[in-house]
Tab-separated table of C-alpha atoms in Angstrom:
chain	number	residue	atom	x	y	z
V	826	UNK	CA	-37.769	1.836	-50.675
V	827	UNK	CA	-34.177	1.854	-52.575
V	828	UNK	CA	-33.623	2.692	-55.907
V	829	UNK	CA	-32.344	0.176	-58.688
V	830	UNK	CA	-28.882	1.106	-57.878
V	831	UNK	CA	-29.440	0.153	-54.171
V	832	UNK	CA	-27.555	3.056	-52.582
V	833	UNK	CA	-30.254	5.828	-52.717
V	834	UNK	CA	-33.070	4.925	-50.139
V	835	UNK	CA	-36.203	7.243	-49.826
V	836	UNK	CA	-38.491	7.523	-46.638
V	837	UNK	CA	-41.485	10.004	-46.530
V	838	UNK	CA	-42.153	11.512	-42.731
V	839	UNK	CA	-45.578	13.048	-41.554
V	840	UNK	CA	-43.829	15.798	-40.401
V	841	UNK	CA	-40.744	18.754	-41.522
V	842	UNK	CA	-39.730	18.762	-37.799
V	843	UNK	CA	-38.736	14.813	-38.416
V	844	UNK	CA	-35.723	16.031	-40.788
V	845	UNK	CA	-33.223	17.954	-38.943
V	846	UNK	CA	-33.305	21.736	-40.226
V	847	UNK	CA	-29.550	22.069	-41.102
V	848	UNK	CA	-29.847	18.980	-43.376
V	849	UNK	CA	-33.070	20.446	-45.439
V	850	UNK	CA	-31.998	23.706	-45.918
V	851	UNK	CA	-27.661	22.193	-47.342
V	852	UNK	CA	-30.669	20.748	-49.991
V	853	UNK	CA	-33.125	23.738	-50.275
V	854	UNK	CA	-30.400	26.588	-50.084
V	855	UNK	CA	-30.894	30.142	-49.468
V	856	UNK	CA	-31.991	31.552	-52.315
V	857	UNK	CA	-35.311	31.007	-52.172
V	858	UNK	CA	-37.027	31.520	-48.348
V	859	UNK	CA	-40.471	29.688	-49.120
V	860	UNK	CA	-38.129	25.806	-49.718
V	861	UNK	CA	-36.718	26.946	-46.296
V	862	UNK	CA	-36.763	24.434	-42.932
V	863	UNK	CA	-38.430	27.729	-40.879
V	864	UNK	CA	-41.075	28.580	-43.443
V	865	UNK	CA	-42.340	25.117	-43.925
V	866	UNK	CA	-42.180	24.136	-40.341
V	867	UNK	CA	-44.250	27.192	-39.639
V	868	UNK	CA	-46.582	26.350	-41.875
V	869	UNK	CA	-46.878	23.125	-40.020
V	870	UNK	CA	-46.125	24.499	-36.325
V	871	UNK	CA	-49.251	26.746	-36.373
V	872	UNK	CA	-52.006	24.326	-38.325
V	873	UNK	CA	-51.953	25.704	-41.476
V	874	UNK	CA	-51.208	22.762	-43.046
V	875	UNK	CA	-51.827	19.791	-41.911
V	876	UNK	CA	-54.498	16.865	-42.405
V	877	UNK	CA	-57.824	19.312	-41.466
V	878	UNK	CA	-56.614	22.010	-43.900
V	879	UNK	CA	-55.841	19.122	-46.542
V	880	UNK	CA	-52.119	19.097	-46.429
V	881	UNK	CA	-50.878	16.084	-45.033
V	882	UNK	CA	-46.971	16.487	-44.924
V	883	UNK	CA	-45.112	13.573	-46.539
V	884	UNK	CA	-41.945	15.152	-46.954
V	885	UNK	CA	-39.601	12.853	-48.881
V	886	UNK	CA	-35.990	12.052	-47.791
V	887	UNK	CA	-33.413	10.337	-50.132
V	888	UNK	CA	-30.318	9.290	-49.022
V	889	UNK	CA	-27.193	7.613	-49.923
V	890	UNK	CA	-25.674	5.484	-47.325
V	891	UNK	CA	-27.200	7.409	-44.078
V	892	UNK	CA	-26.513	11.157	-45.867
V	893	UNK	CA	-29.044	12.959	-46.915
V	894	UNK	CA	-28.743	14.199	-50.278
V	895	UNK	CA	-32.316	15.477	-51.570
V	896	UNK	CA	-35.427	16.379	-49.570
V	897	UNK	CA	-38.735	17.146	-51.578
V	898	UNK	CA	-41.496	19.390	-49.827
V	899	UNK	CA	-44.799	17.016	-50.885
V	900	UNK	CA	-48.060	16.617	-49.289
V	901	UNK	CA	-50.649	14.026	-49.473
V	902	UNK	CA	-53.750	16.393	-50.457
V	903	UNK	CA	-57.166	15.262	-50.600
V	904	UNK	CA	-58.330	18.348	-52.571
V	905	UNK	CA	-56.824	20.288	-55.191
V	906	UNK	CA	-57.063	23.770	-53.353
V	907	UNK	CA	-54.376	26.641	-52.664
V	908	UNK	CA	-52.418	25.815	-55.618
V	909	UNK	CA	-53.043	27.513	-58.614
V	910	UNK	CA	-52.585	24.908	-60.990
V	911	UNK	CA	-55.880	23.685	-61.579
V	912	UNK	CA	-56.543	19.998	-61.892
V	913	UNK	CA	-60.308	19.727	-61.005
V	914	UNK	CA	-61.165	18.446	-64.735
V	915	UNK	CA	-58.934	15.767	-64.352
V	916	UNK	CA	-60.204	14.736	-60.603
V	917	UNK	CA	-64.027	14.695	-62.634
V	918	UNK	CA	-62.598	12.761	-65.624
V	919	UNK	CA	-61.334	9.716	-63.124
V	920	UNK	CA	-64.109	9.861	-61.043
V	921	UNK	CA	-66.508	9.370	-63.495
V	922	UNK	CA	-64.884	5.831	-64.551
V	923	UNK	CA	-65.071	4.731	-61.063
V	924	UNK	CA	-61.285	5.399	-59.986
V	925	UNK	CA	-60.170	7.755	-57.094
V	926	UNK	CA	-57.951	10.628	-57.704
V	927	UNK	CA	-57.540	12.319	-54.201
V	928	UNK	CA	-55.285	11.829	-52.041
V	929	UNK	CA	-52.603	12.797	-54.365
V	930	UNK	CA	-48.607	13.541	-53.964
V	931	UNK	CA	-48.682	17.074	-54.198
V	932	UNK	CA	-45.108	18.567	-54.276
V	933	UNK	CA	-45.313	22.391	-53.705
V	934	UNK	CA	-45.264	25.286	-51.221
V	935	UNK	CA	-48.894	25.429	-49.678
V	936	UNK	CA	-50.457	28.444	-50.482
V	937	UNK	CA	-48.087	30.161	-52.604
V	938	UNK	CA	-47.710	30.124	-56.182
V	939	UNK	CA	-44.096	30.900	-56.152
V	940	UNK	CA	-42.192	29.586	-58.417
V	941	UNK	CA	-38.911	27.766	-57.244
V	942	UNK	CA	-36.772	24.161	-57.573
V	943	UNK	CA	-38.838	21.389	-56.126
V	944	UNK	CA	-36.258	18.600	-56.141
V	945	UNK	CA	-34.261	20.129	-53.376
V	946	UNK	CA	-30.528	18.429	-54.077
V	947	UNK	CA	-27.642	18.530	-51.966
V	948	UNK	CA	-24.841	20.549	-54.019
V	949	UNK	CA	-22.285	18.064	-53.425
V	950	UNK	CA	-24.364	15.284	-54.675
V	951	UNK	CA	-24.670	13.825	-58.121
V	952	UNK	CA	-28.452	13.156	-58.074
V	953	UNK	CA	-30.198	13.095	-61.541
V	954	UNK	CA	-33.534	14.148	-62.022
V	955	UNK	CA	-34.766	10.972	-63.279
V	956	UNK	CA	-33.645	9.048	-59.839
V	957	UNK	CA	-35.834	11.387	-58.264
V	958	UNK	CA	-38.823	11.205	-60.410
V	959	UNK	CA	-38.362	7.183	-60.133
V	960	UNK	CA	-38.374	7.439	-56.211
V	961	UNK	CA	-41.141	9.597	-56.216
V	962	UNK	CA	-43.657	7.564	-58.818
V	963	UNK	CA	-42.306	4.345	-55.971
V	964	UNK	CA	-43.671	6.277	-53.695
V	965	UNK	CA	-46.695	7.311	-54.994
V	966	UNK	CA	-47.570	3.296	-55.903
V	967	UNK	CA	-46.477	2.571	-52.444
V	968	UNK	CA	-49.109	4.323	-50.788
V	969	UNK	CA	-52.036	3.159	-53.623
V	970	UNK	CA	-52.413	7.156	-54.830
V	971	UNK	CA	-53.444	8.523	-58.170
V	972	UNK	CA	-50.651	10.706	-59.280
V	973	UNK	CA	-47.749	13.236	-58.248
V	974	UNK	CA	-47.654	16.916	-59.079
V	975	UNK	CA	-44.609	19.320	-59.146
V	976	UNK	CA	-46.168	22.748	-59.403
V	977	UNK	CA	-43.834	25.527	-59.783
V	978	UNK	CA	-40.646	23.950	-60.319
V	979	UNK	CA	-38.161	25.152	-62.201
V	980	UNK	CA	-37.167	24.567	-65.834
V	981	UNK	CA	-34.581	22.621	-65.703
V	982	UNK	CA	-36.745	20.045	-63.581
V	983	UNK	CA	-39.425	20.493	-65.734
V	984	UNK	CA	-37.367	19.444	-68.875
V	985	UNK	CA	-36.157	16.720	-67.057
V	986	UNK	CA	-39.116	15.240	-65.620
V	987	UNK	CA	-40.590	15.278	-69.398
V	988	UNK	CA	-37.167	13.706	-70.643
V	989	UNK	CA	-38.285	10.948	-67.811
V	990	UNK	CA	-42.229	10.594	-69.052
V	991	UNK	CA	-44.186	12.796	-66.989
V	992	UNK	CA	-46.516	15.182	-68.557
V	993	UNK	CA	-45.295	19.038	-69.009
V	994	UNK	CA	-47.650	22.207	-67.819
V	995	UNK	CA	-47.361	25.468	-68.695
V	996	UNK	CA	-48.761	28.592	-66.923
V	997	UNK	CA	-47.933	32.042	-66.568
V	998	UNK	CA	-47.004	35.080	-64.183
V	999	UNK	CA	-46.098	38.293	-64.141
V	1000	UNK	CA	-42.702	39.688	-62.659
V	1001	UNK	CA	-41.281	42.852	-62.443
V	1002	UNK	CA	-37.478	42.859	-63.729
V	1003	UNK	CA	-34.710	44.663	-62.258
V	1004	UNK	CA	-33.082	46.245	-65.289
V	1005	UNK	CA	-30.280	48.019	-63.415
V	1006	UNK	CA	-32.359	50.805	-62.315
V	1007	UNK	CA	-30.976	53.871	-60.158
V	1008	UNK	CA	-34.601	54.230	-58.541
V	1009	UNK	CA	-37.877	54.694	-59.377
V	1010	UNK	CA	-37.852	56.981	-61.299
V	1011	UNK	CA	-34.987	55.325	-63.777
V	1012	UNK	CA	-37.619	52.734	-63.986
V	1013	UNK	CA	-40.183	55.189	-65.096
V	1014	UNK	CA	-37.687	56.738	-67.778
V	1015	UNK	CA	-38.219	53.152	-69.655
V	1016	UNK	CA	-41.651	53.119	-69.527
V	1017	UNK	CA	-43.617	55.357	-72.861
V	1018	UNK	CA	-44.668	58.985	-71.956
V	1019	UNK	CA	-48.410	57.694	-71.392
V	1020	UNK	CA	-47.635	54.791	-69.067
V	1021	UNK	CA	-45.279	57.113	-67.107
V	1022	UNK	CA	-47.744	59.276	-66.967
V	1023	UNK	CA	-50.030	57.244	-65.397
V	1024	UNK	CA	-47.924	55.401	-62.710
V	1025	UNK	CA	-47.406	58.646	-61.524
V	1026	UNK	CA	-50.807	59.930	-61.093
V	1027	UNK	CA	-51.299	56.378	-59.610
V	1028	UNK	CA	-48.737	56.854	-57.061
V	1029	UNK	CA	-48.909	60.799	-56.520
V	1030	UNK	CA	-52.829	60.016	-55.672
V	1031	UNK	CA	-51.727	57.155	-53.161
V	1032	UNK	CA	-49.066	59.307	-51.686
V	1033	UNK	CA	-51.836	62.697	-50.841
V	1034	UNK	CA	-54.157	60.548	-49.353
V	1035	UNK	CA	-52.702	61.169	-45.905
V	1036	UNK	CA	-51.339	57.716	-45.084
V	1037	UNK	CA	-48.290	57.168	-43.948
V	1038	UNK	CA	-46.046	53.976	-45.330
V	1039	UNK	CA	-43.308	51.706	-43.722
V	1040	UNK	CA	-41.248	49.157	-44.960
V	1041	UNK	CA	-40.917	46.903	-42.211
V	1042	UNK	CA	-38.622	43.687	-41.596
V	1043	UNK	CA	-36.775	41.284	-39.031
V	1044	UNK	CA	-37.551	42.864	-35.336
V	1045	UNK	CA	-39.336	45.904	-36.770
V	1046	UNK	CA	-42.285	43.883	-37.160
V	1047	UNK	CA	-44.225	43.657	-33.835
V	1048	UNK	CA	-46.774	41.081	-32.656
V	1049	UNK	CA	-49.563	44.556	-33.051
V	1050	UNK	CA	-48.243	44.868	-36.608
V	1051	UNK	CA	-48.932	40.886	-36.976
V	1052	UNK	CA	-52.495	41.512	-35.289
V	1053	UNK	CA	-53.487	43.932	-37.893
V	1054	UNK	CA	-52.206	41.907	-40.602
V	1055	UNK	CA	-54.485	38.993	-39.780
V	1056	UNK	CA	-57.588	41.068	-39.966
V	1057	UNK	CA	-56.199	42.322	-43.138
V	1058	UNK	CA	-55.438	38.640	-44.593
V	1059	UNK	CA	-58.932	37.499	-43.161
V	1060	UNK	CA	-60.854	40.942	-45.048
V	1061	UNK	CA	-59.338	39.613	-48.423
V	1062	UNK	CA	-60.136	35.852	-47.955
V	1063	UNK	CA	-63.750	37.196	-47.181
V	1064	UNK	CA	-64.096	39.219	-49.934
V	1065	UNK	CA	-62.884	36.377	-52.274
V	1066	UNK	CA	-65.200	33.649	-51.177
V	1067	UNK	CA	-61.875	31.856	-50.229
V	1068	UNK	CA	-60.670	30.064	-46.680
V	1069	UNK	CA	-58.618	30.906	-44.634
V	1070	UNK	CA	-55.536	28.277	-44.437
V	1071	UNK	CA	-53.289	30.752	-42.388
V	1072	UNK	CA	-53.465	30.691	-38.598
V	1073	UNK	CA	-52.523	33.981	-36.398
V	1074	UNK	CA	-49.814	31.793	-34.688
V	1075	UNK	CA	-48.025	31.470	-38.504
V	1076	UNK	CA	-47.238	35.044	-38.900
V	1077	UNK	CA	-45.569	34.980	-35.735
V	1078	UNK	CA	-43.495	32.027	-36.402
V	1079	UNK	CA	-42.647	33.670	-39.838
V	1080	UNK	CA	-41.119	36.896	-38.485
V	1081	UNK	CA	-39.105	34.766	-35.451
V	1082	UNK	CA	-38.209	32.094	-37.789
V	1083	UNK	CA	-36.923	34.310	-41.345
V	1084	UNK	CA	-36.400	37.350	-39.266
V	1085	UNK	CA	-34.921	39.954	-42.246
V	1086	UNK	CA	-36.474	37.854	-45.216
V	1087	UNK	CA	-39.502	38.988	-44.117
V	1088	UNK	CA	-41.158	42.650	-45.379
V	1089	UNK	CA	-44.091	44.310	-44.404
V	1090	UNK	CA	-45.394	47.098	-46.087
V	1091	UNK	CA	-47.950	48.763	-44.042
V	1092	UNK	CA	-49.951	51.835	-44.117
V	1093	UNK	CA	-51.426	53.941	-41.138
V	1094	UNK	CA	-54.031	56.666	-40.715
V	1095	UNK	CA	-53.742	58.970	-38.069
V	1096	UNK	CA	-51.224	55.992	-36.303
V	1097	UNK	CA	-54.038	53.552	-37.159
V	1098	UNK	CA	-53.177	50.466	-39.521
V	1099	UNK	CA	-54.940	51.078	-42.624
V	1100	UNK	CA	-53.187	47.907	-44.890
V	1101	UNK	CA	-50.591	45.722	-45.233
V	1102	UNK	CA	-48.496	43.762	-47.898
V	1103	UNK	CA	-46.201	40.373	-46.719
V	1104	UNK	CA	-43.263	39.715	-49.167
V	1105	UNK	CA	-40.477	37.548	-48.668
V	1106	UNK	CA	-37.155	38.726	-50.011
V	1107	UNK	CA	-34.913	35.832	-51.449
V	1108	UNK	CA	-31.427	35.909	-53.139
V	1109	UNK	CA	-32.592	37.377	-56.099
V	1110	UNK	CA	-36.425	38.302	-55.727
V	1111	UNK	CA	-38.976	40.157	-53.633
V	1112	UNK	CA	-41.972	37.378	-53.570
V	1113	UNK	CA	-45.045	38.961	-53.342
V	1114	UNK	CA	-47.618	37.117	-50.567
V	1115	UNK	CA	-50.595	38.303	-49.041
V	1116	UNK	CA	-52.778	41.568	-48.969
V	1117	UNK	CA	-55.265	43.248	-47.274
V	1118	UNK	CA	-57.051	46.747	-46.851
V	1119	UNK	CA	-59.450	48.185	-44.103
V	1120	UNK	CA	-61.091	51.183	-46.084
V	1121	UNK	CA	-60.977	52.563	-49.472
V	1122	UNK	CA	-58.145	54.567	-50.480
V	1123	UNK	CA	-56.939	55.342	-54.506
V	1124	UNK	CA	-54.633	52.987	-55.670
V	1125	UNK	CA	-53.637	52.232	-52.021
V	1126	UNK	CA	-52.943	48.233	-53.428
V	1127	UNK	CA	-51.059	49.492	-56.784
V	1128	UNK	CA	-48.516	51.047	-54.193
V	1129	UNK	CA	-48.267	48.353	-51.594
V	1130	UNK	CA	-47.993	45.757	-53.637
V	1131	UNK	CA	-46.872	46.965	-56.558
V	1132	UNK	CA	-44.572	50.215	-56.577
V	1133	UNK	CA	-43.442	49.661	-53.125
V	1134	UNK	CA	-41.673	46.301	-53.885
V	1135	UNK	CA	-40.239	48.105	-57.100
V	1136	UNK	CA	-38.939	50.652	-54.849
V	1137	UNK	CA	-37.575	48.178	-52.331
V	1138	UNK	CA	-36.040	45.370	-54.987
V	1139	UNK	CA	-34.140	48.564	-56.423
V	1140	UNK	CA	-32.730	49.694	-53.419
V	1141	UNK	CA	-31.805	45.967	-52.112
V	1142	UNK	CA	-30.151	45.326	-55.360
V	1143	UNK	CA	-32.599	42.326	-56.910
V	1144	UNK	CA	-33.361	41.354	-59.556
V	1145	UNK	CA	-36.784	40.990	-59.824
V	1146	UNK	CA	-40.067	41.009	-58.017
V	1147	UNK	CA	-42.540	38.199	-58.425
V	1148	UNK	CA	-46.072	39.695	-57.230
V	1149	UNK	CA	-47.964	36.137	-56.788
V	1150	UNK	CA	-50.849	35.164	-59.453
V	1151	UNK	CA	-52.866	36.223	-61.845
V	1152	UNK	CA	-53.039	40.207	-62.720
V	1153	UNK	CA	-53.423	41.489	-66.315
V	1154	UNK	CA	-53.220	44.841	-64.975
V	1155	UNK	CA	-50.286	44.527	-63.897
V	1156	UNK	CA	-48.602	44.799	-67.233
V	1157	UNK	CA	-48.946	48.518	-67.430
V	1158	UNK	CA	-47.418	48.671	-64.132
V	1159	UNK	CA	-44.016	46.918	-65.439
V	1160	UNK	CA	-44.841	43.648	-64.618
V	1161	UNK	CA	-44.667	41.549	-67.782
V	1162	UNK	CA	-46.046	37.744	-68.677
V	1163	UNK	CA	-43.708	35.159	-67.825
V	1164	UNK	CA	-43.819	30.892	-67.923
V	1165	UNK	CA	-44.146	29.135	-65.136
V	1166	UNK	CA	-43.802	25.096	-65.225
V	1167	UNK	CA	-45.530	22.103	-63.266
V	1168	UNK	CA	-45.110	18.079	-64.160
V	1169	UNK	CA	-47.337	15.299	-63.537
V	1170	UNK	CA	-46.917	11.538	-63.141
V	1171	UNK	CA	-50.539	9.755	-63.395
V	1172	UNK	CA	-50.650	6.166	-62.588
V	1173	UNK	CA	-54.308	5.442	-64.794
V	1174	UNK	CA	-53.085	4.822	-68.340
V	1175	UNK	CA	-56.479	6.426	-69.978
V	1176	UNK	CA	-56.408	9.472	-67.946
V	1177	UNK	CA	-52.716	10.020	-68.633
V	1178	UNK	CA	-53.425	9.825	-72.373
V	1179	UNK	CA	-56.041	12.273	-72.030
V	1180	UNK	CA	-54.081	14.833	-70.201
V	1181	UNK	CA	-51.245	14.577	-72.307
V	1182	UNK	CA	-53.351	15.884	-75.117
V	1183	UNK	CA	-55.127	18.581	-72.753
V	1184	UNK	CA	-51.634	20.135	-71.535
V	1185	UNK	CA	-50.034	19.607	-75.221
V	1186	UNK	CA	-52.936	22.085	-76.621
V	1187	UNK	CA	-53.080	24.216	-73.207
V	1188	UNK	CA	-49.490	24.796	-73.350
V	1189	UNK	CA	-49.701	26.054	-77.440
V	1190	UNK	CA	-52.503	28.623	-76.156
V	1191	UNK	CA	-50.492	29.910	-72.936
V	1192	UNK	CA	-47.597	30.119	-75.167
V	1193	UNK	CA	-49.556	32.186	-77.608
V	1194	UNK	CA	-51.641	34.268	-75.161
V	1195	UNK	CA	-48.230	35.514	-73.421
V	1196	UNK	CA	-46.971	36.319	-77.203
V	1197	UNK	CA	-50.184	38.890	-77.794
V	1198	UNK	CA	-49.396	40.248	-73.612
V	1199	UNK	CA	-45.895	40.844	-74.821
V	1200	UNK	CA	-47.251	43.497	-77.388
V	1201	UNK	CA	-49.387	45.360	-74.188
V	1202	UNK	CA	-45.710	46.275	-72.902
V	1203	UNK	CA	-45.281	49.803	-71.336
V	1204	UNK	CA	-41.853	50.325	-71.964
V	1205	UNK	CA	-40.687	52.353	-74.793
V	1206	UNK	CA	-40.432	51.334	-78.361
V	1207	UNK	CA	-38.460	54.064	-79.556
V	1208	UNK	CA	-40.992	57.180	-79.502
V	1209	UNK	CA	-39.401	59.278	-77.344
């Protein structure tokens, strides 16, 4: 389909191994390893996502001429699970009056709520945001679907996507921000005497319980370190009532395919794998991924997952760390409230009406709820 202009063309392909990798990743970049060729084609190598699991790759490809100048990561999902922005209500709301909302255009990284740009543009090419959004509602009417959802995007995208009529989300995170520390303990100098206080309890407890810690990355990690982490990822999925979208054979294909952007933290007992903590380090972050824990040691997640990636991010030189969703608790531990963004194109005029005026109120209560986190801060206010 080609645009109004008739020089941008877009295709959609059922698979990331279609689209050669040194063309997606001129478009994605390398800041951010989760838009990367290797991530996403693991993802799709090893089953994880793919029609069964509900992810039906429909990558889109625009081009001008036969270049390609923007790639989107989108999937044709026929749930609205392993994405964190939750659209159930709005799924009910349409299927009450008779209309179908799944399949849907989902554009996103599958299973991971990190936030990133999701209209992956060539650098050299002059593609506005609102060409993109046209191509991709085309699309979406093309293939009869309900709606298409950027989740996690970025705010620039997210301002223009509203500036081109799709509806504007709002959640919220919590990152850890790299404020020039020397080390740890520089970080801990910010904090008030209380919280300092008890981050250090926290991790002097994790520290005397015997274990001993790596931070592991490119060849480090071995296939037994990838073993253990699977029983560790499935542990956590069990406990949470959740499914498990991630094969063994992903892991694998992770470490061989983003070699050093990938870090392990892992504890042993008595040379015995006791936990583990995935992270992916890009330009400028340490992403947070998945966790898991065989036994029940104090505070044993507050220092893989938390104080850990402080310590690595500091000692890598970036910027922040962004430990996945959710987590009020982590405030205390440095990590403070910050906006993420998501926009939605809906094809049903009613439903679009309604959601308009559910994310318009949703976004004044996120906005206010992060304002009354703010005051929960840790860091010192000038007593001492």
């Amino acid at each position: 389909m080609a645009d109004a202009a008739a020089t941008l063309t877009l295709t959609l392909h059922p698979a990331i191994a279609e689209i050669d990798a040194a063309d997606w990743d001129a478009c994605a970049g390398e800041g951010n390893p989760f838009l990367s060729h290797g991530f996403l084609s693991a993802l799709e190598d090893s089953g994880s996502a793919n029609a069964r699991t509900g992810w039906l790759p429909q990558h889109a490809v625009l081009r001008r001429d036969a270049a390609i100048v923007a790639v989107v990561p989108m999937y044709a999902k026929s749930h609205s699970y392993g994405e964190y922005v939750f659209d159930h209500g709005w799924a009910n709301a349409l299927e009450r009056v008779g209309e179908r909302y799944y399949p849907k255009l989902q554009a996103a990284v599958p299973f991971s709520p990190v936030p990133g740009p999701r209209l992956l543009r060539h650098p050299d090419a002059a593609i506005p945001v609102a060409a993109m959004a046209n191509a991709l509602e085309q699309a979406c009417q093309s293939l009869s679907l309900s709606s298409v959802h950027l989740t996690f995007c970025t705010e620039q995208e997210w301002v223009g996507l509203g500036d081109a009529g799709w509806l504007r989300r709002i959640g919220m995170q919590f990152h850890w921000q790299n404020e020039g520390y020397a080390d740890f303990d520089s970080f801990l100098a910010a904090l008030s005497s209380r919280k300092r206080k008890i981050l250090r309890r926290e991790r002097r407890d994790a520290n005397a319980a015997g274990l001993t810690f790596h931070a592991l990355s490119g060849s480090d990690i071995t296939e037994r370190h990838w073993d253990a982490f699977y029983a560790f990822y499935h542990s956590t999925v069990d406990r949470k009532w959740g499914s498990a979208y991630l094969t063994r054979s992903f892991f694998s294909l992770l470490g061989q395919r983003l070699g050093d952007r990938v870090v392990l933290m892992y504890a042993e007992n008595a040379g015995k794998p006791v936990a583990g903590a995935l992270n992916l380090a890009g330009d400028e972050a340490l992403y947070g991924r998945n966790w898991g824990c065989r036994g029940d040691w104090p505070f044993l997640h507050f220092e893989l997952c938390y104080y850990r990636a402080i310590d690595w991010a500091i000692e890598h030189g970036l910027r922040r760390v962004e430990a996945g969703a959710q987590g009020r608790h982590k405030i205390q531990r440095g990590y403070m409230p910050k906006p993420t963004y998501s926009a939605h194109w809906i094809a049903h005029a009613g439903l679009r009406r309604a959601v308009a005026s559910f994310v318009t109120e949703e976004r004044a209560g996120i906005e206010a709820e992060m304002a009354a986190l703010a005051e929960e801060s840790p860091f010192r206010k000038g007593e001492d």
